[in-house]
Amino acid sequence: MSVGLALFATSAHARPPEGLACALQAAPAGLDARVADVLISRDDDRGKPALDEVRALSDVCAQDQFMGPKQRDAYYLYVIGRMGRDVIDTRLTKVGLPSAVIDKALDIGPGNTNNPAPKVTEGDLRMVSDGMRDAGHDPAKITPEGWGLINAWILATSNMFDGLRDVD
């Protein structure tokens, strides 16, 4: 293979939004809520059926888009994060916790740096706590359920943007 062809073969091409949405659109009703439950509980064993279902959907879509093995794994991670974020955002709103405050505090979410976060640290939670306080939400009044949703939001966001970054 010539150098020119090698460079062309390895250059990144952004996936069209409809390609990224493939598994989300193909998902049966309620799968997104089951994925969110897995992210909130952090119990992959109990959530295995939902995760397996996402894997099957994402693999079909990845194959349709000619993704290699690493891209397939990244797309799976993206889909889990995206499904989780959509549902967790609604749940955060219901308990009066704006996801935008979490995104701003940690510089995650659309338009932010989205540094990889393999786990949520006490420092992360401190920054979110400060952000909530600054936004008029007393961190001491956030319930354990609320903190669980915050943790799940951070994890889902990390999965979504790490997957998106690595899909191409």
mmCIF file of C-alpha atoms in Angstrom:
data_model
loop_
_atom_site.group_PDB
_atom_site.id
_atom_site.type_symbol
_atom_site.label_atom_id
_atom_site.label_comp_id
_atom_site.label_asym_id
_atom_site.label_seq_id
_atom_site.Cartn_x
_atom_site.Cartn_y
_atom_site.Cartn_z
ATOM 1 C CA MET A 1 0.000 0.000 0.000
ATOM 2 C CA SER A 2 1.402 3.410 -0.866
ATOM 3 C CA VAL A 3 1.940 6.049 1.822
ATOM 4 C CA GLY A 4 -0.852 8.143 0.305
ATOM 5 C CA LEU A 5 -3.304 5.259 0.507
ATOM 6 C CA ALA A 6 -2.171 4.421 4.028
ATOM 7 C CA LEU A 7 -2.818 7.982 5.150
ATOM 8 C CA PHE A 8 -6.225 7.988 3.490
ATOM 9 C CA ALA A 9 -7.163 4.659 5.059
ATOM 10 C CA THR A 10 -6.361 5.859 8.555
ATOM 11 C CA SER A 11 -7.756 9.383 8.392
ATOM 12 C CA ALA A 12 -10.785 10.003 10.569
ATOM 13 C CA HIS A 13 -14.123 10.698 8.980
ATOM 14 C CA ALA A 14 -16.871 11.891 11.254
ATOM 15 C CA ARG A 15 -19.877 9.603 11.310
ATOM 16 C CA PRO A 16 -23.100 11.195 10.177
ATOM 17 C CA PRO A 17 -25.604 11.787 12.998
ATOM 18 C CA GLU A 18 -28.048 9.298 11.501
ATOM 19 C CA GLY A 19 -25.341 6.615 11.680
ATOM 20 C CA LEU A 20 -24.740 7.325 15.342
ATOM 21 C CA ALA A 21 -28.480 7.276 16.005
ATOM 22 C CA CYS A 22 -28.956 3.851 14.384
ATOM 23 C CA ALA A 23 -28.995 1.752 17.574
ATOM 24 C CA LEU A 24 -30.970 4.380 19.460
ATOM 25 C CA GLN A 25 -33.685 4.374 16.821
ATOM 26 C CA ALA A 26 -33.718 0.573 16.555
ATOM 27 C CA ALA A 27 -33.995 0.051 20.319
ATOM 28 C CA PRO A 28 -37.265 -1.304 21.651
ATOM 29 C CA ALA A 29 -39.271 0.884 23.993
ATOM 30 C CA GLY A 30 -37.925 0.798 27.530
ATOM 31 C CA LEU A 31 -34.404 -0.371 26.734
ATOM 32 C CA ASP A 32 -33.062 3.108 27.453
ATOM 33 C CA ALA A 33 -34.629 3.039 30.937
ATOM 34 C CA ARG A 34 -33.136 -0.399 31.618
ATOM 35 C CA VAL A 35 -29.703 0.896 30.551
ATOM 36 C CA ALA A 36 -30.117 3.900 32.847
ATOM 37 C CA ASP A 37 -30.997 1.520 35.696
ATOM 38 C CA VAL A 38 -27.759 -0.399 35.059
ATOM 39 C CA LEU A 39 -25.739 2.834 35.143
ATOM 40 C CA ILE A 40 -27.457 3.965 38.334
ATOM 41 C CA SER A 41 -27.096 0.620 40.109
ATOM 42 C CA ARG A 42 -23.658 -0.119 38.645
ATOM 43 C CA ASP A 43 -24.698 -3.760 38.701
ATOM 44 C CA ASP A 44 -23.543 -5.090 35.332
ATOM 45 C CA ASP A 45 -24.465 -8.652 36.305
ATOM 46 C CA ARG A 46 -28.100 -7.799 37.008
ATOM 47 C CA GLY A 47 -28.156 -5.531 33.949
ATOM 48 C CA LYS A 48 -26.563 -8.108 31.636
ATOM 49 C CA PRO A 49 -29.748 -8.727 29.587
ATOM 50 C CA ALA A 50 -30.085 -4.999 28.801
ATOM 51 C CA LEU A 51 -26.382 -4.632 28.063
ATOM 52 C CA ASP A 52 -26.461 -7.705 25.814
ATOM 53 C CA GLU A 53 -29.411 -6.242 23.946
ATOM 54 C CA VAL A 54 -27.532 -2.972 23.415
ATOM 55 C CA ARG A 55 -24.487 -4.924 22.235
ATOM 56 C CA ALA A 56 -26.568 -6.786 19.648
ATOM 57 C CA LEU A 57 -28.162 -3.560 18.375
ATOM 58 C CA SER A 58 -24.901 -1.649 18.279
ATOM 59 C CA ASP A 59 -23.104 -4.518 16.511
ATOM 60 C CA VAL A 60 -25.697 -4.600 13.725
ATOM 61 C CA CYS A 61 -25.436 -0.841 13.251
ATOM 62 C CA ALA A 62 -21.640 -0.922 13.439
ATOM 63 C CA GLN A 63 -21.556 -3.629 10.783
ATOM 64 C CA ASP A 64 -23.824 -1.564 8.542
ATOM 65 C CA GLN A 65 -21.342 1.301 8.891
ATOM 66 C CA PHE A 66 -18.273 -0.860 8.231
ATOM 67 C CA MET A 67 -16.784 -0.300 11.698
ATOM 68 C CA GLY A 68 -13.834 -2.392 12.805
ATOM 69 C CA PRO A 69 -13.700 -4.184 16.185
ATOM 70 C CA LYS A 70 -12.346 -1.184 18.125
ATOM 71 C CA GLN A 71 -14.929 1.102 16.570
ATOM 72 C CA ARG A 72 -17.682 -1.398 17.409
ATOM 73 C CA ASP A 73 -16.644 -1.361 21.067
ATOM 74 C CA ALA A 74 -16.526 2.436 21.025
ATOM 75 C CA TYR A 75 -19.960 2.613 19.409
ATOM 76 C CA TYR A 76 -21.381 0.240 22.039
ATOM 77 C CA LEU A 77 -19.973 2.493 24.767
ATOM 78 C CA TYR A 78 -21.421 5.550 23.021
ATOM 79 C CA VAL A 79 -24.884 3.975 22.777
ATOM 80 C CA ILE A 80 -24.901 2.989 26.458
ATOM 81 C CA GLY A 81 -23.888 6.500 27.449
ATOM 82 C CA ARG A 82 -26.351 8.185 25.133
ATOM 83 C CA MET A 83 -29.276 6.004 26.194
ATOM 84 C CA GLY A 84 -28.380 6.472 29.829
ATOM 85 C CA ARG A 85 -27.981 10.248 29.551
ATOM 86 C CA ASP A 86 -31.374 10.715 27.943
ATOM 87 C CA VAL A 87 -33.211 8.884 30.728
ATOM 88 C CA ILE A 88 -31.049 10.078 33.616
ATOM 89 C CA ASP A 89 -31.519 13.703 32.513
ATOM 90 C CA THR A 90 -35.285 13.276 32.867
ATOM 91 C CA ARG A 91 -34.858 11.673 36.291
ATOM 92 C CA LEU A 92 -32.507 14.453 37.440
ATOM 93 C CA THR A 93 -35.043 17.043 36.338
ATOM 94 C CA LYS A 94 -37.800 15.281 38.308
ATOM 95 C CA VAL A 95 -35.770 15.585 41.520
ATOM 96 C CA GLY A 96 -34.851 19.208 40.808
ATOM 97 C CA LEU A 97 -31.192 18.692 39.871
ATOM 98 C CA PRO A 98 -30.170 20.323 36.582
ATOM 99 C CA SER A 99 -27.774 18.220 34.553
ATOM 100 C CA ALA A 100 -26.309 21.415 33.066
ATOM 101 C CA VAL A 101 -24.857 22.267 36.494
ATOM 102 C CA ILE A 102 -23.062 18.901 36.590
ATOM 103 C CA ASP A 103 -21.751 19.391 33.051
ATOM 104 C CA LYS A 104 -20.484 22.877 33.864
ATOM 105 C CA ALA A 105 -18.869 21.842 37.162
ATOM 106 C CA LEU A 106 -16.944 18.981 35.545
ATOM 107 C CA ASP A 107 -16.458 20.494 32.060
ATOM 108 C CA ILE A 108 -18.313 17.566 30.502
ATOM 109 C CA GLY A 109 -21.150 17.374 28.029
ATOM 110 C CA PRO A 110 -21.652 18.971 24.619
ATOM 111 C CA GLY A 111 -19.065 21.636 23.844
ATOM 112 C CA ASN A 112 -16.829 20.825 26.809
ATOM 113 C CA THR A 113 -13.496 18.997 27.192
ATOM 114 C CA ASN A 114 -15.062 15.677 28.255
ATOM 115 C CA ASN A 115 -11.918 14.273 29.767
ATOM 116 C CA PRO A 116 -12.139 10.523 30.283
ATOM 117 C CA ALA A 117 -13.497 9.638 33.715
ATOM 118 C CA PRO A 118 -13.256 5.907 34.406
ATOM 119 C CA LYS A 119 -14.711 6.482 37.855
ATOM 120 C CA VAL A 120 -16.312 9.303 39.804
ATOM 121 C CA THR A 121 -13.960 10.716 42.430
ATOM 122 C CA GLU A 122 -14.621 12.603 45.652
ATOM 123 C CA GLY A 123 -13.081 15.624 43.940
ATOM 124 C CA ASP A 124 -15.675 15.356 41.169
ATOM 125 C CA LEU A 125 -18.483 15.223 43.696
ATOM 126 C CA ARG A 126 -17.018 18.196 45.551
ATOM 127 C CA MET A 127 -17.001 20.226 42.313
ATOM 128 C CA VAL A 128 -20.598 19.189 41.606
ATOM 129 C CA SER A 129 -21.558 20.070 45.165
ATOM 130 C CA ASP A 130 -19.990 23.525 44.762
ATOM 131 C CA GLY A 131 -21.716 23.931 41.402
ATOM 132 C CA MET A 132 -25.075 22.984 42.878
ATOM 133 C CA ARG A 133 -24.561 25.443 45.733
ATOM 134 C CA ASP A 134 -23.639 28.197 43.261
ATOM 135 C CA ALA A 135 -26.796 27.397 41.264
ATOM 136 C CA GLY A 136 -28.970 27.704 44.377
ATOM 137 C CA HIS A 137 -29.328 24.020 45.264
ATOM 138 C CA ASP A 138 -28.255 23.139 48.803
ATOM 139 C CA PRO A 139 -25.971 20.077 48.447
ATOM 140 C CA ALA A 140 -26.926 18.940 51.956
ATOM 141 C CA LYS A 141 -30.507 18.530 50.758
ATOM 142 C CA ILE A 142 -29.598 16.278 47.831
ATOM 143 C CA THR A 143 -30.881 12.814 48.675
ATOM 144 C CA PRO A 144 -28.879 9.598 48.236
ATOM 145 C CA GLU A 145 -31.094 8.953 45.172
ATOM 146 C CA GLY A 146 -30.066 12.350 43.804
ATOM 147 C CA TRP A 147 -26.363 11.635 44.338
ATOM 148 C CA GLY A 148 -26.843 8.248 42.658
ATOM 149 C CA LEU A 149 -28.346 10.007 39.641
ATOM 150 C CA ILE A 150 -25.461 12.507 39.613
ATOM 151 C CA ASN A 151 -22.923 9.653 39.647
ATOM 152 C CA ALA A 152 -24.819 7.863 36.865
ATOM 153 C CA TRP A 153 -24.978 11.086 34.807
ATOM 154 C CA ILE A 154 -21.206 11.490 35.058
ATOM 155 C CA LEU A 155 -20.641 7.853 34.070
ATOM 156 C CA ALA A 156 -23.102 8.025 31.156
ATOM 157 C CA THR A 157 -21.547 11.260 29.910
ATOM 158 C CA SER A 158 -18.062 9.801 30.109
ATOM 159 C CA ASN A 159 -19.181 6.674 28.225
ATOM 160 C CA MET A 160 -20.941 8.691 25.561
ATOM 161 C CA PHE A 161 -18.080 11.077 24.817
ATOM 162 C CA ASP A 162 -15.314 8.494 25.177
ATOM 163 C CA GLY A 163 -17.186 6.269 22.733
ATOM 164 C CA LEU A 164 -17.853 9.153 20.366
ATOM 165 C CA ARG A 165 -14.207 10.188 20.442
ATOM 166 C CA ASP A 166 -13.060 6.643 19.614
ATOM 167 C CA VAL A 167 -15.718 5.630 17.071
ATOM 168 C CA ASP A 168 -13.783 7.122 14.171
#
